Amino acid sequence: QILGSLLAACREHHEVELGEYLSKHLFELEPDNSGNYIALSNAYAAAGRWNEVSRLRNLMKEKGLKKSTGCSWIQIGGEFHVFVAGDMSHPDTEEIYSTLALLRQKMQFMGYVPMVRSADISC
């Protein structure tokens, strides 16, 4: 997990070469962990190395690896609720999204500006 976290941080710190070094070891240790491929792909994307992004996507397809769905959670009234983006199946969806909208408004009022400069590359 530590090596995987370090690999994921390579995108933020523009350390593509370190990411490549780490990924070689991680691909051997965890050949079926799609997160390692995604992390290296994201580092390549942040560096504008789109040929490498494409190569990794193809490699993942060849290996039958898919990006696992990430989830989010929110605490309402002392109870935690887990959901994935766009999932409207939770019985308290309306209350959850209402709480998120209120939180977003409060954060913007306090001066929060979201930093949207890159997105994870989904395979």
Coordinates of N, CA and C in Angstrom, one line a residue:
Q1 N 0.8 -1.2 0.0 CA 0.0 0.0 0.0 C 0.9 1.3 0.0
I2 N 2.0 1.2 0.7 CA 2.8 2.4 0.7 C 3.4 2.7 -0.6
L3 N 3.8 1.7 -1.4 CA 4.3 1.9 -2.7 C 3.2 2.4 -3.6
G4 N 2.1 1.9 -3.5 CA 0.9 2.3 -4.3 C 0.6 3.8 -4.0
S5 N 0.6 4.2 -2.8 CA 0.4 5.6 -2.4 C 1.4 6.5 -3.0
L6 N 2.7 6.1 -2.9 CA 3.8 6.8 -3.5 C 3.6 7.0 -5.0
L7 N 3.2 5.9 -5.6 CA 3.0 5.9 -7.1 C 1.9 6.9 -7.4
A8 N 0.8 6.9 -6.7 CA -0.3 7.8 -6.9 C 0.2 9.3 -6.7
A9 N 1.1 9.5 -5.8 CA 1.6 10.9 -5.5 C 2.5 11.4 -6.7
C10 N 3.0 10.5 -7.5 CA 3.9 10.9 -8.6 C 3.2 11.8 -9.5
R11 N 1.9 11.6 -9.7 CA 1.1 12.5 -10.6 C 1.2 13.9 -10.1
E12 N 0.9 14.1 -8.8 CA 0.8 15.4 -8.2 C 2.1 16.1 -8.2
H13 N 3.2 15.4 -8.1 CA 4.5 16.0 -8.0 C 5.3 15.9 -9.2
H14 N 4.7 15.5 -10.3 CA 5.3 15.4 -11.7 C 6.6 14.6 -11.6
E15 N 6.5 13.4 -11.0 CA 7.6 12.5 -10.9 C 7.4 11.2 -11.7
V16 N 7.3 11.4 -13.0 CA 6.9 10.3 -13.9 C 8.0 9.2 -13.9
E17 N 9.3 9.6 -13.9 CA 10.3 8.6 -13.8 C 10.3 7.7 -12.6
L18 N 10.0 8.4 -11.4 CA 9.9 7.6 -10.2 C 8.6 6.7 -10.3
G19 N 7.6 7.2 -10.9 CA 6.3 6.4 -11.1 C 6.6 5.2 -11.9
E20 N 7.4 5.4 -13.0 CA 7.7 4.2 -13.8 C 8.5 3.2 -13.0
Y21 N 9.5 3.6 -12.2 CA 10.3 2.7 -11.4 C 9.4 2.0 -10.4
L22 N 8.6 2.7 -9.7 CA 7.7 2.1 -8.7 C 6.7 1.1 -9.4
S23 N 6.2 1.5 -10.5 CA 5.2 0.6 -11.2 C 5.8 -0.7 -11.6
K24 N 7.0 -0.7 -12.1 CA 7.7 -2.0 -12.5 C 7.6 -3.0 -11.3
H25 N 7.9 -2.5 -10.1 CA 7.9 -3.4 -8.9 C 6.4 -3.7 -8.6
L26 N 5.6 -2.8 -8.6 CA 4.2 -3.0 -8.2 C 3.5 -4.0 -9.2
F27 N 3.8 -3.8 -10.5 CA 3.2 -4.7 -11.5 C 3.6 -6.2 -11.3
E28 N 4.8 -6.4 -10.7 CA 5.3 -7.7 -10.4 C 4.6 -8.2 -9.1
L29 N 4.6 -7.3 -8.1 CA 4.0 -7.7 -6.8 C 2.5 -7.9 -6.9
E30 N 1.8 -7.1 -7.6 CA 0.3 -7.1 -7.7 C -0.1 -7.0 -9.1
P31 N 0.1 -8.0 -9.9 CA -0.2 -8.0 -11.3 C -1.7 -7.7 -11.7
D32 N -2.6 -8.0 -10.7 CA -4.0 -7.8 -11.0 C -4.6 -6.6 -10.4
N33 N -3.7 -5.7 -9.8 CA -4.2 -4.5 -9.2 C -4.3 -3.4 -10.2
S34 N -5.5 -3.1 -10.7 CA -5.7 -2.1 -11.7 C -5.3 -0.7 -11.2
G35 N -5.4 -0.5 -9.9 CA -5.1 0.8 -9.4 C -3.7 1.3 -9.7
N36 N -2.8 0.3 -9.7 CA -1.4 0.7 -10.0 C -1.2 1.2 -11.5
Y37 N -2.0 0.5 -12.4 CA -1.9 0.9 -13.8 C -2.6 2.3 -13.9
I38 N -3.7 2.5 -13.2 CA -4.4 3.8 -13.3 C -3.5 4.9 -12.8
A39 N -2.8 4.6 -11.7 CA -2.0 5.7 -11.1 C -0.9 6.1 -12.0
L40 N -0.2 5.1 -12.7 CA 0.8 5.4 -13.6 C 0.2 6.1 -14.8
S41 N -0.9 5.7 -15.3 CA -1.6 6.3 -16.4 C -1.9 7.8 -16.1
N42 N -2.4 8.1 -14.9 CA -2.7 9.4 -14.5 C -1.4 10.3 -14.4
A43 N -0.3 9.7 -14.0 CA 1.0 10.5 -14.0 C 1.4 10.8 -15.4
Y44 N 1.2 9.8 -16.3 CA 1.5 10.1 -17.7 C 0.6 11.2 -18.3
A45 N -0.7 11.1 -18.0 CA -1.7 12.1 -18.5 C -1.3 13.5 -18.0
A46 N -1.0 13.6 -16.7 CA -0.6 14.9 -16.1 C 0.6 15.5 -16.8
A47 N 1.5 14.6 -17.3 CA 2.7 15.1 -18.0 C 2.5 15.2 -19.5
G48 N 1.2 15.0 -20.0 CA 0.9 15.1 -21.4 C 1.5 14.0 -22.3
R49 N 1.8 12.8 -21.6 CA 2.4 11.7 -22.4 C 1.3 10.7 -22.8
W50 N 0.5 11.2 -23.8 CA -0.7 10.4 -24.2 C -0.4 9.1 -24.8
N51 N 0.7 8.9 -25.5 CA 1.0 7.6 -26.1 C 1.2 6.6 -25.0
E52 N 1.8 7.0 -23.9 CA 2.0 6.1 -22.8 C 0.6 5.7 -22.1
V53 N -0.3 6.8 -22.0 CA -1.6 6.5 -21.5 C -2.3 5.5 -22.3
S54 N -2.3 5.6 -23.6 CA -2.9 4.7 -24.5 C -2.3 3.3 -24.4
R55 N -1.0 3.2 -24.3 CA -0.3 1.9 -24.2 C -0.8 1.2 -22.9
L56 N -0.9 2.0 -21.8 CA -1.3 1.3 -20.5 C -2.8 0.9 -20.6
R57 N -3.6 1.7 -21.3 CA -5.0 1.3 -21.4 C -5.1 0.0 -22.2
N58 N -4.3 -0.1 -23.3 CA -4.3 -1.3 -24.1 C -3.8 -2.5 -23.3
L59 N -2.8 -2.3 -22.5 CA -2.2 -3.3 -21.7 C -3.3 -3.8 -20.6
M60 N -4.0 -2.9 -20.0 CA -5.0 -3.3 -19.1 C -6.1 -4.1 -19.8
K61 N -6.5 -3.7 -21.0 CA -7.5 -4.5 -21.7 C -7.0 -5.9 -22.0
E62 N -5.7 -6.0 -22.4 CA -5.2 -7.3 -22.7 C -5.2 -8.2 -21.5
K63 N -4.9 -7.6 -20.3 CA -4.9 -8.4 -19.1 C -6.3 -8.6 -18.5
G64 N -7.3 -7.9 -19.1 CA -8.7 -8.0 -18.5 C -8.9 -7.2 -17.3
L65 N -8.1 -6.2 -17.1 CA -8.2 -5.4 -15.9 C -9.1 -4.2 -16.1
K66 N -9.9 -3.9 -15.1 CA -10.8 -2.7 -15.2 C -10.6 -1.9 -14.0
K67 N -10.9 -0.6 -14.1 CA -10.8 0.3 -13.0 C -11.9 0.0 -12.1
S68 N -11.6 -0.2 -10.8 CA -12.7 -0.4 -9.8 C -13.4 0.9 -9.5
T69 N -14.7 0.7 -9.2 CA -15.5 1.9 -8.9 C -15.2 2.5 -7.6
G70 N -14.9 3.7 -7.6 CA -14.7 4.4 -6.3 C -16.0 4.8 -5.6
C71 N -15.9 5.0 -4.3 CA -17.1 5.3 -3.6 C -16.9 6.5 -2.7
S72 N -18.0 7.2 -2.3 CA -17.9 8.3 -1.4 C -18.8 7.9 -0.2
W73 N -18.6 8.7 0.9 CA -19.5 8.5 2.0 C -19.8 9.8 2.7
I74 N -20.9 9.8 3.4 CA -21.4 11.0 4.1 C -22.0 10.5 5.4
Q75 N -21.8 11.3 6.4 CA -22.4 11.0 7.7 C -23.6 11.9 7.9
I76 N -24.8 11.3 8.2 CA -26.0 12.1 8.4 C -26.6 11.5 9.7
G77 N -26.8 12.4 10.7 CA -27.4 12.0 12.0 C -26.6 10.8 12.6
G78 N -25.3 10.8 12.5 CA -24.5 9.8 13.2 C -24.4 8.5 12.4
E79 N -25.0 8.4 11.3 CA -25.0 7.2 10.5 C -24.3 7.5 9.2
F80 N -23.4 6.5 8.8 CA -22.6 6.7 7.6 C -23.3 6.0 6.4
H81 N -23.3 6.7 5.2 CA -23.9 6.2 4.0 C -22.9 6.2 2.9
V82 N -22.8 5.1 2.2 CA -21.8 4.9 1.2 C -22.5 4.9 -0.2
F83 N -21.9 5.6 -1.2 CA -22.5 5.6 -2.5 C -21.5 5.8 -3.6
V84 N -21.8 5.6 -4.8 CA -20.9 5.8 -5.9 C -21.5 7.0 -6.7
A85 N -20.7 7.7 -7.5 CA -21.1 8.8 -8.3 C -22.3 8.4 -9.2
G86 N -23.3 9.2 -9.2 CA -24.5 9.0 -10.0 C -25.5 7.9 -9.5
D87 N -25.1 7.2 -8.5 CA -26.0 6.2 -7.9 C -27.2 6.8 -7.2
M88 N -28.4 6.6 -7.6 CA -29.6 7.1 -7.0 C -30.4 6.1 -6.3
S89 N -29.8 4.9 -6.0 CA -30.6 3.8 -5.5 C -30.7 3.8 -4.0
H90 N -29.9 4.7 -3.3 CA -29.9 4.7 -1.8 C -31.3 5.2 -1.4
P91 N -31.9 4.7 -0.3 CA -33.2 5.1 0.1 C -33.2 6.6 0.6
D92 N -32.1 7.1 1.0 CA -32.0 8.5 1.4 C -31.3 9.4 0.4
T93 N -31.3 9.1 -0.8 CA -30.6 9.8 -1.9 C -31.0 11.3 -1.8
E94 N -32.3 11.6 -1.7 CA -32.7 13.0 -1.7 C -32.1 13.8 -0.5
E95 N -32.1 13.2 0.6 CA -31.5 13.8 1.8 C -30.0 14.0 1.7
I96 N -29.3 13.0 1.1 CA -27.9 13.0 0.9 C -27.5 14.1 0.0
Y97 N -28.1 14.2 -1.2 CA -27.8 15.3 -2.2 C -28.2 16.6 -1.7
S98 N -29.2 16.7 -0.9 CA -29.6 18.0 -0.3 C -28.5 18.5 0.7
T99 N -28.0 17.5 1.5 CA -27.0 17.8 2.5 C -25.7 18.3 1.7
L100 N -25.4 17.6 0.7 CA -24.2 17.9 -0.1 C -24.3 19.3 -0.8
A101 N -25.5 19.6 -1.2 CA -25.8 21.0 -1.8 C -25.6 22.0 -0.8
L102 N -26.1 21.8 0.4 CA -26.0 22.8 1.5 C -24.5 22.9 1.9
L103 N -23.8 21.8 2.0 CA -22.4 21.9 2.3 C -21.6 22.7 1.2
R104 N -21.9 22.4 0.0 CA -21.3 23.1 -1.2 C -21.5 24.6 -1.1
Q105 N -22.8 25.0 -0.8 CA -23.1 26.4 -0.6 C -22.3 27.1 0.5
K106 N -22.2 26.4 1.6 CA -21.5 27.0 2.8 C -20.0 27.1 2.5
M107 N -19.5 26.1 1.8 CA -18.1 26.2 1.4 C -17.8 27.3 0.5
Q108 N -18.7 27.5 -0.5 CA -18.5 28.6 -1.5 C -18.6 29.9 -0.8
F109 N -19.5 30.1 0.1 CA -19.7 31.3 0.9 C -18.5 31.6 1.7
M110 N -17.8 30.6 2.2 CA -16.5 30.8 3.0 C -15.3 31.0 2.1
G111 N -15.5 31.0 0.7 CA -14.5 31.3 -0.2 C -13.8 30.1 -0.9
Y112 N -14.4 29.0 -0.7 CA -13.8 27.8 -1.3 C -14.0 27.8 -2.8
V113 N -13.0 27.6 -3.5 CA -13.0 27.4 -5.0 C -12.5 26.1 -5.3
P114 N -13.2 25.2 -6.0 CA -12.7 23.9 -6.3 C -11.5 24.0 -7.3
M115 N -10.5 23.1 -7.1 CA -9.4 23.1 -7.9 C -9.6 22.0 -9.0
V116 N -10.0 22.3 -10.1 CA -10.3 21.4 -11.2 C -9.2 21.5 -12.3
R117 N -8.1 20.7 -12.2 CA -7.1 20.9 -13.1 C -6.8 19.5 -13.8
S118 N -7.2 18.4 -13.2 CA -7.0 17.2 -13.9 C -8.0 16.2 -13.4
A119 N -8.2 15.2 -14.2 CA -9.2 14.1 -13.8 C -8.5 12.8 -14.0
D120 N -8.9 11.8 -13.2 CA -8.4 10.5 -13.4 C -8.8 9.9 -14.7
I121 N -7.9 9.3 -15.3 CA -8.1 8.7 -16.7 C -8.7 7.3 -16.4
S122 N -10.0 7.1 -16.9 CA -10.7 5.9 -16.7 C -10.4 4.9 -17.8
C123 N -10.1 3.7 -17.5 CA -9.8 2.7 -18.6 C -11.0 1.8 -18.8

